[in-house]
Short mmCIF file of C-alpha atoms in Angstrom, two decimals:
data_model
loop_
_atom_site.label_atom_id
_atom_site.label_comp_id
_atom_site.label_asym_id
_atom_site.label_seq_id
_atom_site.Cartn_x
_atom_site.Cartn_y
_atom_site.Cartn_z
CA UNK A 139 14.54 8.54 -20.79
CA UNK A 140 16.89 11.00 -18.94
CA UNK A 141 14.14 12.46 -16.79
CA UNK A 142 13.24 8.72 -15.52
CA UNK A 143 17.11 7.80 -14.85
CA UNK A 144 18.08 10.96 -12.74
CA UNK A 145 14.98 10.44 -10.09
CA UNK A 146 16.05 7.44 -9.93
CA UNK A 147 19.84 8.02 -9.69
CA UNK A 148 19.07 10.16 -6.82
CA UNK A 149 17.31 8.10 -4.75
CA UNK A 150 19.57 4.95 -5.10
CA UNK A 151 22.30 7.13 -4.40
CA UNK A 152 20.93 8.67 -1.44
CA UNK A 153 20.17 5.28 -0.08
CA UNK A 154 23.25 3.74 -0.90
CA UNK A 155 25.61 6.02 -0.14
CA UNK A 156 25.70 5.98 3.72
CA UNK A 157 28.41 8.46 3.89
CA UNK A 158 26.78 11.85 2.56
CA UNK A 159 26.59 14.12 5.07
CA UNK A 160 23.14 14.54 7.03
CA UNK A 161 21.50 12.43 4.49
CA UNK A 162 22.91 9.72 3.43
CA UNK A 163 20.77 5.91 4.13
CA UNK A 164 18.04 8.37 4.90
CA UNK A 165 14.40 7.55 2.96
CA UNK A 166 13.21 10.78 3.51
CA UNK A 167 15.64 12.44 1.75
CA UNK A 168 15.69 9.93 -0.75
CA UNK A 169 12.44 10.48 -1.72
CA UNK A 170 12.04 14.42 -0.95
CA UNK A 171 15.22 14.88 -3.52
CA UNK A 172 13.93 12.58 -6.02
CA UNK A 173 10.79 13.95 -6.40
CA UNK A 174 12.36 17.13 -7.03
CA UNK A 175 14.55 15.57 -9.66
CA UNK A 176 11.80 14.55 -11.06
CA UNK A 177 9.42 17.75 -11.21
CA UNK A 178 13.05 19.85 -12.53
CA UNK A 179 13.80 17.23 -15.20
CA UNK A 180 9.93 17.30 -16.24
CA UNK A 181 10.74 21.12 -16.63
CA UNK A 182 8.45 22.32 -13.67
CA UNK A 183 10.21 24.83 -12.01
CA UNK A 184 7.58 26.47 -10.01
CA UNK A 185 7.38 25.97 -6.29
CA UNK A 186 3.64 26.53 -6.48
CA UNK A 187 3.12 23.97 -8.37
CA UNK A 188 5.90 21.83 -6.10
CA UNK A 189 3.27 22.65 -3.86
CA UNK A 190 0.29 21.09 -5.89
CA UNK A 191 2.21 18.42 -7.12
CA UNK A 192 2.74 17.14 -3.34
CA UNK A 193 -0.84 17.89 -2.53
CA UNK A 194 -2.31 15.79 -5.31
CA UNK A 195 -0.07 13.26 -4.03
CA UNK A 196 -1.10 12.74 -1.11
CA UNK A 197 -4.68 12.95 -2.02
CA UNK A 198 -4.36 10.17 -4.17
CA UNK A 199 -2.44 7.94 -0.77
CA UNK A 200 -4.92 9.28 1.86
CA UNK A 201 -6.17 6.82 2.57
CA UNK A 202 -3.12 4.76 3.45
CA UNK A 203 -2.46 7.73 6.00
CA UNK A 204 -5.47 6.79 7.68
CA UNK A 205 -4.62 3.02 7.80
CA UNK A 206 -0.86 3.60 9.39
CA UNK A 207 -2.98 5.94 12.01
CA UNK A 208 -5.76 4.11 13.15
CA UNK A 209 -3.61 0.84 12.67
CA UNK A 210 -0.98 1.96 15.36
CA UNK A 211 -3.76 2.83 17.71
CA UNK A 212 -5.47 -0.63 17.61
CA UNK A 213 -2.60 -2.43 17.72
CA UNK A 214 -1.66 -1.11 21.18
CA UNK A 215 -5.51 -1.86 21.90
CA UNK A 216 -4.66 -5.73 21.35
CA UNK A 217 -1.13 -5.22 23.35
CA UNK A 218 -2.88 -3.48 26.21
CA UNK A 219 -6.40 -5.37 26.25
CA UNK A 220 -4.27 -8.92 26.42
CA UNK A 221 -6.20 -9.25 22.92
CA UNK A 222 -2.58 -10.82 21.41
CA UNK A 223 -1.28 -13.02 24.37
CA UNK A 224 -4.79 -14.53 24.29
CA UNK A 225 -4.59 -15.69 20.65
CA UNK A 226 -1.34 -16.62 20.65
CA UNK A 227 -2.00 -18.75 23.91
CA UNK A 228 -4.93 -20.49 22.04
CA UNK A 229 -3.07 -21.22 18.90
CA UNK A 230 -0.23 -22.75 21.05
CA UNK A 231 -3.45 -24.86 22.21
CA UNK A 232 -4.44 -25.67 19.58
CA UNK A 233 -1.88 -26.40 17.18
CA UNK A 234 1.70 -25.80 18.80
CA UNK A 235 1.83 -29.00 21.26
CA UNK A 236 4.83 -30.77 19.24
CA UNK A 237 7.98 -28.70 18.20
CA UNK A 238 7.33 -28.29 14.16
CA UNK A 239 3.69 -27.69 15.47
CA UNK A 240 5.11 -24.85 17.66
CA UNK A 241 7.05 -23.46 15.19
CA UNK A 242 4.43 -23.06 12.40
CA UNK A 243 1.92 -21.50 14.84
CA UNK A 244 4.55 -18.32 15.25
CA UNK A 245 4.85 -18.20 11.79
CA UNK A 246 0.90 -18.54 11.56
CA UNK A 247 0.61 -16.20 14.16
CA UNK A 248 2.78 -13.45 12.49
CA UNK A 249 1.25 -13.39 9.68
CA UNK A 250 -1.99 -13.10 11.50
CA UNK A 251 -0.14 -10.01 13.19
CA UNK A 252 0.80 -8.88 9.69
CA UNK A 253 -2.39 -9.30 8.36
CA UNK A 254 -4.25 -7.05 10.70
CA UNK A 255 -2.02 -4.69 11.28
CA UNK A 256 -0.83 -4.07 7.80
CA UNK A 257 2.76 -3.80 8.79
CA UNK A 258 5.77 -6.35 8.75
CA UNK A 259 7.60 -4.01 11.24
CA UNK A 260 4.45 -3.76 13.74
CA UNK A 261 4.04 -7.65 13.64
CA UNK A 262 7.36 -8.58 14.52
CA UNK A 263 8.24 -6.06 17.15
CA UNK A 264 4.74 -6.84 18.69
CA UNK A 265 4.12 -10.47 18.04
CA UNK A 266 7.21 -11.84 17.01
CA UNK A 267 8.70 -10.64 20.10
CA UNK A 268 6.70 -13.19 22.79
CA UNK A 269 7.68 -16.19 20.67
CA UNK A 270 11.49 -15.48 20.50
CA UNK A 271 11.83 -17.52 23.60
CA UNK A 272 10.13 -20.47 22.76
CA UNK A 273 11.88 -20.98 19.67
CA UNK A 274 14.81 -20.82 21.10
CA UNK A 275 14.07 -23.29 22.83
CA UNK A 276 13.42 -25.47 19.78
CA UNK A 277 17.38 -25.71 18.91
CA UNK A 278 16.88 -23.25 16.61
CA UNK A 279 20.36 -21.12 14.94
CA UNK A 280 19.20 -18.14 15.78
CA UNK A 281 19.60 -16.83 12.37
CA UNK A 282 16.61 -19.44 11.34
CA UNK A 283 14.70 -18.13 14.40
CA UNK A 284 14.92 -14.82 12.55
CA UNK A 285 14.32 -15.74 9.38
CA UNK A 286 11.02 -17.42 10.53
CA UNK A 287 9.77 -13.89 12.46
CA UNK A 288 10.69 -12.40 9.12
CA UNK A 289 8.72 -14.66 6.88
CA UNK A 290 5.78 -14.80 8.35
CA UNK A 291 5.42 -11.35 9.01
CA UNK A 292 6.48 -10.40 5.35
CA UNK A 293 3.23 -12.46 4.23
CA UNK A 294 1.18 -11.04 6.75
CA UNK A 295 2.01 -7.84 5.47
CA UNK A 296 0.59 -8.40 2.13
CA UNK A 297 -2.67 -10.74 3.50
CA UNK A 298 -5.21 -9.04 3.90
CA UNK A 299 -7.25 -7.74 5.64
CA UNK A 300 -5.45 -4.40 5.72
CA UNK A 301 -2.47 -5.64 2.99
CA UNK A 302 -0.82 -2.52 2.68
CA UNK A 303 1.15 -3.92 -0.42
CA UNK A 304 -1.66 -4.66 -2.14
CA UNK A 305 -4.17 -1.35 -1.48
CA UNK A 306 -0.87 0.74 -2.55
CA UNK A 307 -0.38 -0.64 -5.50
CA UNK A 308 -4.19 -0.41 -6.77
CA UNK A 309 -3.77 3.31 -6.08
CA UNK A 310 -1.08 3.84 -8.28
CA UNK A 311 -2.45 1.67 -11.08
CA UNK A 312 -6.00 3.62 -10.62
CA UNK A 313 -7.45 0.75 -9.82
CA UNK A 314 -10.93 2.22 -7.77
CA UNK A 315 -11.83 -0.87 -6.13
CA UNK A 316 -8.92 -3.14 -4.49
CA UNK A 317 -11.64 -6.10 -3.39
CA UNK A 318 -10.57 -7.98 -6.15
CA UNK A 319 -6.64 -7.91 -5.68
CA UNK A 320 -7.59 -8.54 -2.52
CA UNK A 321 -9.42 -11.55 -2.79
CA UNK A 322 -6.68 -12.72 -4.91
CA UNK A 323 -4.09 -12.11 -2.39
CA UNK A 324 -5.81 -14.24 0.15
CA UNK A 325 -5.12 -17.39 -2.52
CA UNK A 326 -1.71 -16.28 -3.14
CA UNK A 327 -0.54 -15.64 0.25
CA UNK A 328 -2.30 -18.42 1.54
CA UNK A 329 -0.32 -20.86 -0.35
CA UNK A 330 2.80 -19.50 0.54
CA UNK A 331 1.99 -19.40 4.11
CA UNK A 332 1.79 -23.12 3.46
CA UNK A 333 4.66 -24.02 1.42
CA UNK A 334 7.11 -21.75 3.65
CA UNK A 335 5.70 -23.63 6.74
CA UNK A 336 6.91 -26.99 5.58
CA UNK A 337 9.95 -25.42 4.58
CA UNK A 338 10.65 -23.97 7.97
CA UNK A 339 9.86 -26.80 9.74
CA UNK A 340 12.48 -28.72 8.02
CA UNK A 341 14.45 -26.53 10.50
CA UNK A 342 13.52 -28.00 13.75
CA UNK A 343 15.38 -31.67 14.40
CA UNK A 344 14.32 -32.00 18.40
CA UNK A 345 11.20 -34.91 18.49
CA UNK A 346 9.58 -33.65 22.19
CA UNK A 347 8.39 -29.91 22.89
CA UNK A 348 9.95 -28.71 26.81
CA UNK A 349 7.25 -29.02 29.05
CA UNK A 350 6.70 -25.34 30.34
CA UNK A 351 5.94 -24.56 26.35
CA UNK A 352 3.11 -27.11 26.44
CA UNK A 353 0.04 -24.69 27.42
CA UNK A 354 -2.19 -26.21 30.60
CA UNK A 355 -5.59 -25.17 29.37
CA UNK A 356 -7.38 -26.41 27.01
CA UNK A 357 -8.67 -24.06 23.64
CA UNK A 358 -11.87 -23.73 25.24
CA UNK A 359 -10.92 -22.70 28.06
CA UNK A 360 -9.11 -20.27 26.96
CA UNK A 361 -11.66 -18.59 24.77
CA UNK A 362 -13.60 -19.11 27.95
CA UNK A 363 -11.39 -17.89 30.20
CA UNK A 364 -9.94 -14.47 27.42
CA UNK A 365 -12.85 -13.95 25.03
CA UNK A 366 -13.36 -10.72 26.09
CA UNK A 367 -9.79 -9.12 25.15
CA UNK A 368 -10.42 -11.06 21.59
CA UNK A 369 -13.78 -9.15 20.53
CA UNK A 370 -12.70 -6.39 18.05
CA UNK A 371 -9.77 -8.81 17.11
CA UNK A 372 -12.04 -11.11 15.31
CA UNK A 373 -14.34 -8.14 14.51
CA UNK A 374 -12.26 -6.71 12.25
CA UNK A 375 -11.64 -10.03 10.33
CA UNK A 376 -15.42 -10.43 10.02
CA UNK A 377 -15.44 -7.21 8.32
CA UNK A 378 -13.21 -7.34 5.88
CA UNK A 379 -13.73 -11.13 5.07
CA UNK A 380 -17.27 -10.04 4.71
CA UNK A 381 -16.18 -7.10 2.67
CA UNK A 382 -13.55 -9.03 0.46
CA UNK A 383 -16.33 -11.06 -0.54
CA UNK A 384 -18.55 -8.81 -1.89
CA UNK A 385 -20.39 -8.21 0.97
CA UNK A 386 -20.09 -4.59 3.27
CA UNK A 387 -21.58 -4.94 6.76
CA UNK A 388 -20.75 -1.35 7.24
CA UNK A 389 -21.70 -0.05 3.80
CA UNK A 390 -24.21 2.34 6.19
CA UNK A 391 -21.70 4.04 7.10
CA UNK A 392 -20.66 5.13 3.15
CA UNK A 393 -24.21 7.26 2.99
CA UNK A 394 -23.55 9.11 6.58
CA UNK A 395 -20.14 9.86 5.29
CA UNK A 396 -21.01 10.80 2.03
CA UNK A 397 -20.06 14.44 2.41
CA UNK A 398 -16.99 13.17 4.27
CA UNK A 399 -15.72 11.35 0.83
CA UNK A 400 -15.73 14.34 -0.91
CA UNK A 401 -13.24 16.06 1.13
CA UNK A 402 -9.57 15.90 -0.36
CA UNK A 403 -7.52 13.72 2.22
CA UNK A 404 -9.68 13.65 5.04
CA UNK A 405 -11.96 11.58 2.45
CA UNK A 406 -9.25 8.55 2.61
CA UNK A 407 -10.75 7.85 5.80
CA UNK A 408 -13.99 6.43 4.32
CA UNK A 409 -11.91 3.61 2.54
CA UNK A 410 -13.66 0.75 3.59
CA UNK A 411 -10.94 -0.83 5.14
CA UNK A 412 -9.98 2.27 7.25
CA UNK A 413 -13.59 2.40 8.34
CA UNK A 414 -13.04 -1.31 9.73
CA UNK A 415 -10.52 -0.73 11.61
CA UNK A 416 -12.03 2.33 13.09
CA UNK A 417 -15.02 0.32 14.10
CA UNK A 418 -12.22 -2.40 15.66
CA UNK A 419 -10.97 0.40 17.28
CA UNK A 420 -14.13 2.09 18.86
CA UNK A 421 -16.12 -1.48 19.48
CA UNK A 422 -12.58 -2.20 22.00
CA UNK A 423 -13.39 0.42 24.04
CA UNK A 424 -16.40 -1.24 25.22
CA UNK A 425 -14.11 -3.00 27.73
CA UNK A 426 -12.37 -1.88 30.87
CA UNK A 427 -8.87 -2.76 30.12
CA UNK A 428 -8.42 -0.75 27.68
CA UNK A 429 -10.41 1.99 28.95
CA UNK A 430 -7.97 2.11 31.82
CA UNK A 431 -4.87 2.24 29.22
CA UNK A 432 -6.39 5.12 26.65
CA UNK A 433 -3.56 7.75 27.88
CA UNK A 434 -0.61 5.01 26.93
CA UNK A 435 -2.19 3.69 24.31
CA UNK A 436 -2.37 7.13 22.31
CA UNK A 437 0.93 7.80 23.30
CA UNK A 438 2.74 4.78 22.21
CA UNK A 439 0.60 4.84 19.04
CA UNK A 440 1.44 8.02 18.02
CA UNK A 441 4.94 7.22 18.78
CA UNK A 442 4.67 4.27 16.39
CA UNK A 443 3.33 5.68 13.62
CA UNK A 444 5.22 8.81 13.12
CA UNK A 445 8.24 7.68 11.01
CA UNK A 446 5.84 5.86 8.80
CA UNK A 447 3.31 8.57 8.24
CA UNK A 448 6.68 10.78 7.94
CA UNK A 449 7.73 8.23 5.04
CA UNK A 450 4.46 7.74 3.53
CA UNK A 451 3.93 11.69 2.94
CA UNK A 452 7.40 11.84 1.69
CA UNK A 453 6.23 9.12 -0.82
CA UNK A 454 3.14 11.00 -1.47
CA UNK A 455 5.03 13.77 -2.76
CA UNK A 456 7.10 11.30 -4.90
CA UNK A 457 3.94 9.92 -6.63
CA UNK A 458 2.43 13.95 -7.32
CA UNK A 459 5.81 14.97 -8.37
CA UNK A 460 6.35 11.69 -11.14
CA UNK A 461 2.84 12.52 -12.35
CA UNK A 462 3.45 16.92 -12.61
CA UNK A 463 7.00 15.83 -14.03
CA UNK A 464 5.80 13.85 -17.03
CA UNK A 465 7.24 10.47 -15.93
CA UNK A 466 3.97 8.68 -16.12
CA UNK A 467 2.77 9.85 -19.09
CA UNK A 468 6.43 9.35 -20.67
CA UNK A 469 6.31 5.44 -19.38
CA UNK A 470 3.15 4.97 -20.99
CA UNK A 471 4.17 6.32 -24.71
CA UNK A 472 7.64 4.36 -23.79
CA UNK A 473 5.40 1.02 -23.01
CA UNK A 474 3.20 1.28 -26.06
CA UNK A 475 6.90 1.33 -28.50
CA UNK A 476 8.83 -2.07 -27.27
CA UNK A 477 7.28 -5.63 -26.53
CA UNK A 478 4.98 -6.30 -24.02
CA UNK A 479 7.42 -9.37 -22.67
CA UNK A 480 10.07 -7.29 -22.80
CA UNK A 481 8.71 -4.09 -20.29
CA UNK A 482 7.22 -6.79 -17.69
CA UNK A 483 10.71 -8.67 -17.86
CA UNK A 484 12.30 -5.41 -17.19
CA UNK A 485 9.85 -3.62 -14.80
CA UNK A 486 9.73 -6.44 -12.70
CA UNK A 487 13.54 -6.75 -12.09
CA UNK A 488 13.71 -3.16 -11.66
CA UNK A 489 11.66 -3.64 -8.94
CA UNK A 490 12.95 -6.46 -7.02
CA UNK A 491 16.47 -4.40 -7.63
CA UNK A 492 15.23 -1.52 -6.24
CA UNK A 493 13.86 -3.28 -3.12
CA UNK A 494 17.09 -5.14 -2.47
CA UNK A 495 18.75 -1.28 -2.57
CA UNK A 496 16.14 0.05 -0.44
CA UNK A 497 14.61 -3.01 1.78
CA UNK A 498 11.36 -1.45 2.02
CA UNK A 499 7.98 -2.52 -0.22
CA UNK A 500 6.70 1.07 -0.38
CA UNK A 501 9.56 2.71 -1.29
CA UNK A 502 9.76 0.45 -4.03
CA UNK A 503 6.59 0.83 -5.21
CA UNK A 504 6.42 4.90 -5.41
CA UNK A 505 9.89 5.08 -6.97
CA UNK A 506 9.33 2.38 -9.05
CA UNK A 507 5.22 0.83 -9.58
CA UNK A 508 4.23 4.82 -9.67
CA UNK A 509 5.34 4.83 -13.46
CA UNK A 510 5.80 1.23 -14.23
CA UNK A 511 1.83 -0.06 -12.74
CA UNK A 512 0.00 2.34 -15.87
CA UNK A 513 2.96 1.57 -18.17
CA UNK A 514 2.11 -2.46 -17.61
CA UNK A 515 -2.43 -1.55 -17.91
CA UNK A 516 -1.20 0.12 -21.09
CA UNK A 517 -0.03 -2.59 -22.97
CA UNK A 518 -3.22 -4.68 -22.06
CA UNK A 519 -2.55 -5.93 -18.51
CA UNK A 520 -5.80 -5.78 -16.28
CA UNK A 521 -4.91 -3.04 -13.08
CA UNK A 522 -6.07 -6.04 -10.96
CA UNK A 523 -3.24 -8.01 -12.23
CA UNK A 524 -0.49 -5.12 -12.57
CA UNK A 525 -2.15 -4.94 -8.60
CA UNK A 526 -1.58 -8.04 -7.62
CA UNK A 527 2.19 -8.14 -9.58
CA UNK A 528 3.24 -4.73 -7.96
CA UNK A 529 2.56 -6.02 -4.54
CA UNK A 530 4.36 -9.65 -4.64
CA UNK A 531 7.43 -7.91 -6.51
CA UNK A 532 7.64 -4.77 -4.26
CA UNK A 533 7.26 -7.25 -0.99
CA UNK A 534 9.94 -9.78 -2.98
CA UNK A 535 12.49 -7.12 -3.20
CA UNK A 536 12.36 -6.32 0.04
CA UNK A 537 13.38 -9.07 1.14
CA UNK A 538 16.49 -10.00 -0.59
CA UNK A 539 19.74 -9.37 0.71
CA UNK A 540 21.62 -7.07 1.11
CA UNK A 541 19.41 -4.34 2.53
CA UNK A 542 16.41 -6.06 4.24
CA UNK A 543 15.03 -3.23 6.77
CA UNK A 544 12.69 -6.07 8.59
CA UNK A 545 15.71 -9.12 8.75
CA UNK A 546 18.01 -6.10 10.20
CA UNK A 547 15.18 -4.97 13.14
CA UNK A 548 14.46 -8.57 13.96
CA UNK A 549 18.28 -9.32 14.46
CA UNK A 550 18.22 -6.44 16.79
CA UNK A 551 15.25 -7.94 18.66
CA UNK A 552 16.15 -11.98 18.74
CA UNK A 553 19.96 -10.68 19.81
CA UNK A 554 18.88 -8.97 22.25
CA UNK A 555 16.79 -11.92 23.67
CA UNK A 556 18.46 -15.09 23.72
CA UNK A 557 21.85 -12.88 23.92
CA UNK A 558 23.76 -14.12 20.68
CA UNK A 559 25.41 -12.06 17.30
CA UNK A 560 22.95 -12.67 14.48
CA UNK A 561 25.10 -13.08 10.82
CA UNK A 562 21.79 -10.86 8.86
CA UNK A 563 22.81 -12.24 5.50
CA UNK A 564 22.79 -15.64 6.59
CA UNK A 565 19.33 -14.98 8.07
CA UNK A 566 18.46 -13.08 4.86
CA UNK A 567 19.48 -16.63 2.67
CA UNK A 568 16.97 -18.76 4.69
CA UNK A 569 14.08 -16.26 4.11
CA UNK A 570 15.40 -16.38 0.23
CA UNK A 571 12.90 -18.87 -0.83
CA UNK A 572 9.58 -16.91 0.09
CA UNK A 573 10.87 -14.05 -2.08
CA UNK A 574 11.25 -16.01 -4.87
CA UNK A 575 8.39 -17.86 -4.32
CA UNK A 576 6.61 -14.03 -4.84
CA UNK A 577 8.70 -13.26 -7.70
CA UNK A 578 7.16 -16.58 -9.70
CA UNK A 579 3.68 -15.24 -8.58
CA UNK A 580 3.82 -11.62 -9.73
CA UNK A 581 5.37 -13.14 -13.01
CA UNK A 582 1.97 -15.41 -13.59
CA UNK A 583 -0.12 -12.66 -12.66
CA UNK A 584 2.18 -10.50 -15.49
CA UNK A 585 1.96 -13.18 -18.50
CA UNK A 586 -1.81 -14.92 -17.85
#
C-alpha cells in the first residue's frame, strides 16, 4: 500500500502547500514529482525506462493532445468568424425574451460552449464572458451570476460531443470504444442541464426583462441574416451526433489514415472525434472572415492551449509511470481481496477528495481513476460504467469548495465586469448542488 500512499502524498502536498519554494500550488510539479514517486517506490530506478514509462504514457492520451490542439484553434474560428455571437443572439431569440428565460439560455449556451469545445475553462472565458452583462442586469448577487457561468460550463465540459471527462476516463479503464459512455453522457448530462436550470432560475425575482436585452430580430432572421459564421458550428454536432449513434459520416477517412493509426502519438489524431473537429476546422475556412483572421487565430490558439497540453503531458507521464511502477497491477490484486461495496465507496470519495484538493477533473482522474478505473472492471464493473463513474466523480470533485480552479477564473472575469469583490466560496455553495447531483450519478452507474 506504501507505494500508492507516497505518489499520492506528493502530489497533495505539492498542491496544497502553496508555500514551497518554486513549486508549491503548481500541477506540473505535482504531477512530474509524483510520477517519480511512483516509478522509485515501484523499484524502477532507471532513467531509461523513466523515459519509456513517460512515452507509453502519452501514447496511451494522444489522442486527447490532439483534441486540446485542434480544439483551441476552432474555438478562435467561432470567436473570429462571429460563429458564437450569432448563436448566442438566436438563442436570446428564441428562448431568452423573459428574465428566467434569459438566464437559462446562458446556462444553455455554456454548456453548448462546453460541449464543443471540451473545456470548462474555454467556455467560460469565451462564452460566459458576453453574457456577464446581461445577467447583471437580472438583479443577480454576483456570486449567483458566477455560479451559473460555472455550472453550465462544468456540464458542458462533460457533454459531448468532445466530453473530455468522459474520453479520459475510457482511456484509462481500456475501454477501446468511448461511443457508448458517450451516448450515456448525453442522458446524464442532459438531465442535469435540466434540473440545475430550474434551480438557477429560482435565482432571478425581477418579472420584466430591460428592453435593450430583448433582441430586435426575429430567429429567422437571424439564421438568415448569420448562417454563414454558423456552418462548421453545427457541422461538428452533426458529426458526432451522427457518430454517437452508431453512425460515422467520416468513417472514409479511417481507411486513408490507416497507416496514420499505426503511428505511436501522431495516431491519436485519427480518434474519431479529433477527426471531427479537424473537419470543423478545415470546412470554416471556406469563408472569408476567417480567412482574413488565420495569423491571430493561430496565435491566440496556440497561446490557449499551451498550459493545457503542458498539463496533459505532465499527466501522461503520471499514467506511464503508475503503470511501470506497479500501482495498477497492485490496485487490481488489492480490489480482488476486500468487498466490491466497499472499494467503490472508497474510490469514489477518494476522488471527489482529491478534486476538492486539486479543482481540476483531469488531475483527478490520472492521480486517482489511473489505478482505481481497472481496480473497479476487476471486480465485475463494465469499463463503460467505471467510464461513465470516473467522469461524473472526477468533474464532481472539481467542483466543490475549497479549491475550484473554474469558480476562481470566473470570479476574476465577472469582477472585473460589473466591478464588484466576488466571496468564491459563497459562489462555490450555490454551484454545490450540480456536484452532488454527479456524485448520485456516478454512484448508480457504480452499484447497477
Amino acid at each position: 500500500m506504501i507505494k500508492i500512499i507516497v505518489p499520492f502524498a506528493v502530489i497533495i502536498a505539492i498542491m496544497v502547500i502553496k508555500k514551497i519554494p518554486k513549486i508549491g500550488g503548481d500541477v506540473r510539479f505535482a504531477l512530474i514529482l509524483g510520477a517519480l514517486a511512483a516509478l522509485l517506490m515501484g523499484g524502477v530506478y532507471n532513467p531509461v525506462e523513466w523515459l519509456q514509462a513517460g512515452f507509453s504514457g502519452l501514447n496511451n492520451v494522444s489522442f486527447i493532445i490532439w483534441l486540446i490542439f485542434f480544439g483551441a484553434l476552432f474555438s478562435e474560428v467561432l470567436v473570429h468568424n462571429g460563429g458564437m455571437e450569432a448563436f448566442l443572439n438566436f438563442m436570446r431569440s428564441t428562448f431568452g425574451r423573459t428574465p428566467k428565460g434569459l438566464l437559462v439560455v446562458m446556462i444553455l449556451f455554456c454548456v453548448v460552449g462546453g460541449a464543443l469545445f471540451g473545456d470548462a475553462t474555454a467556455a467560460v472565458t469565451i462564452i460566459g464572458f458576453l453574457g456577464i452583462n446581461a445577467l447583471a442586469e437580472l438583479k443577480l448577487e454576483p456570486e449567483q451570476i458566477t455560479a451559473s457561468l460555472v455550472m453550465g460550463s462544468a456540464m458542458g465540459s462533460i457533454m459531448p460531443p468532445i466530453s473530455q471527462a468522459t474520453v479520459l476516463a475510457a482511456s484509462l479503464v481500456g475501454l477501446k470504444d468511448e461511443t457508448p459512455a458517450i451516448t450515456l453522457t448525453y442522458f446524464t448530462v442532459g438531465i442535469g442541464v435540466i434540473l440545475m436550470s430550474l434551480y438557477a432560475s429560482r435565482w432571478v425575482k425581477i418579472k420584466q426583462l430591460p428592453e435593450e436585452l430583448i433582441p430586435k430580430e426575429s430567429p429567422k432572421e437571424i439564421l438568415r441574416n448569420t448562417w454563414g459564421s454558423m456552418v462548421s458550428f453545427v457541422l461538428l454536432f452533426v458529426i458526432v451526433l451522427f457518430q454517437s449513434l452508431g453512425h460515422n459520416p467520416i468513417a472514409f477517412l479511417d481507411i486513408a489514415l490507416a497507416g496514420v493509426k499505426t503511428i505511436p502519438i501522431i495516431g491519436g489524431i485519427t480518434n474519431k472525434i479529433v477527426l471531427a473537429v479537424v473537419i470543423a476546422f478545415i470546412i470554416s475556412f471556406l469563408y472569408k472572415p476567417t480567412r482574413d483572421h488565420t495569423g491571430d487565430i493561430i496565435k491566440i490558439g496556440f497561446r490557449k492551449m499551451l498550459l493545457p497540453e503542458v498539463i496533459m503531458v505532465c499527466s501522461a507521464f503520471l499514467i506511464g509511470a503508475f503503470r511501470a511502477g506497479g500501482q495498477v497491477a497492485f490496485m487490481q490484486e488489492f480490489a480482488a481481496s476486500i468487498q466490491d461495496s466497499l472499494l467503490k465507496l472508497t474510490g469514489s470519495f477518494t476522488m471527489v477528495m482529491t478534486g476538492m484538493i486539486t479543482g481540476l477533473q483531469s488531475s483527478t482522474q490520472t492521480t486517482i481513476f489511473t489505478v482505481l478505473g481497472p481496480a473497479l472492471t476487476q471486480i465485475g464493473v463494465t469499463p463503460v460504467h467505471a467510464t461513465v463513474a470516473g467522469a461524473h466523480l472526477a468533474m464532481a470533485g472539481q467542483g466543490l469548495p475549497p479549491a475550484d480552479m473554474l469558480t476562481f477564473l470566473t470570479v476574476g472575469l465577472v469582477g472585473g465586469v460589473i466591478g464588484k469583490q466576488i466571496n468564491p466560496m459563497k459562489s462555490m455553495k450555490y454551484s454545490c448542488p450540480q456536484c452532488i447531483y454527479f456524485i448520485l450519478v456516478a454512484l448508480v452507474f457504480l452499484f447497477i
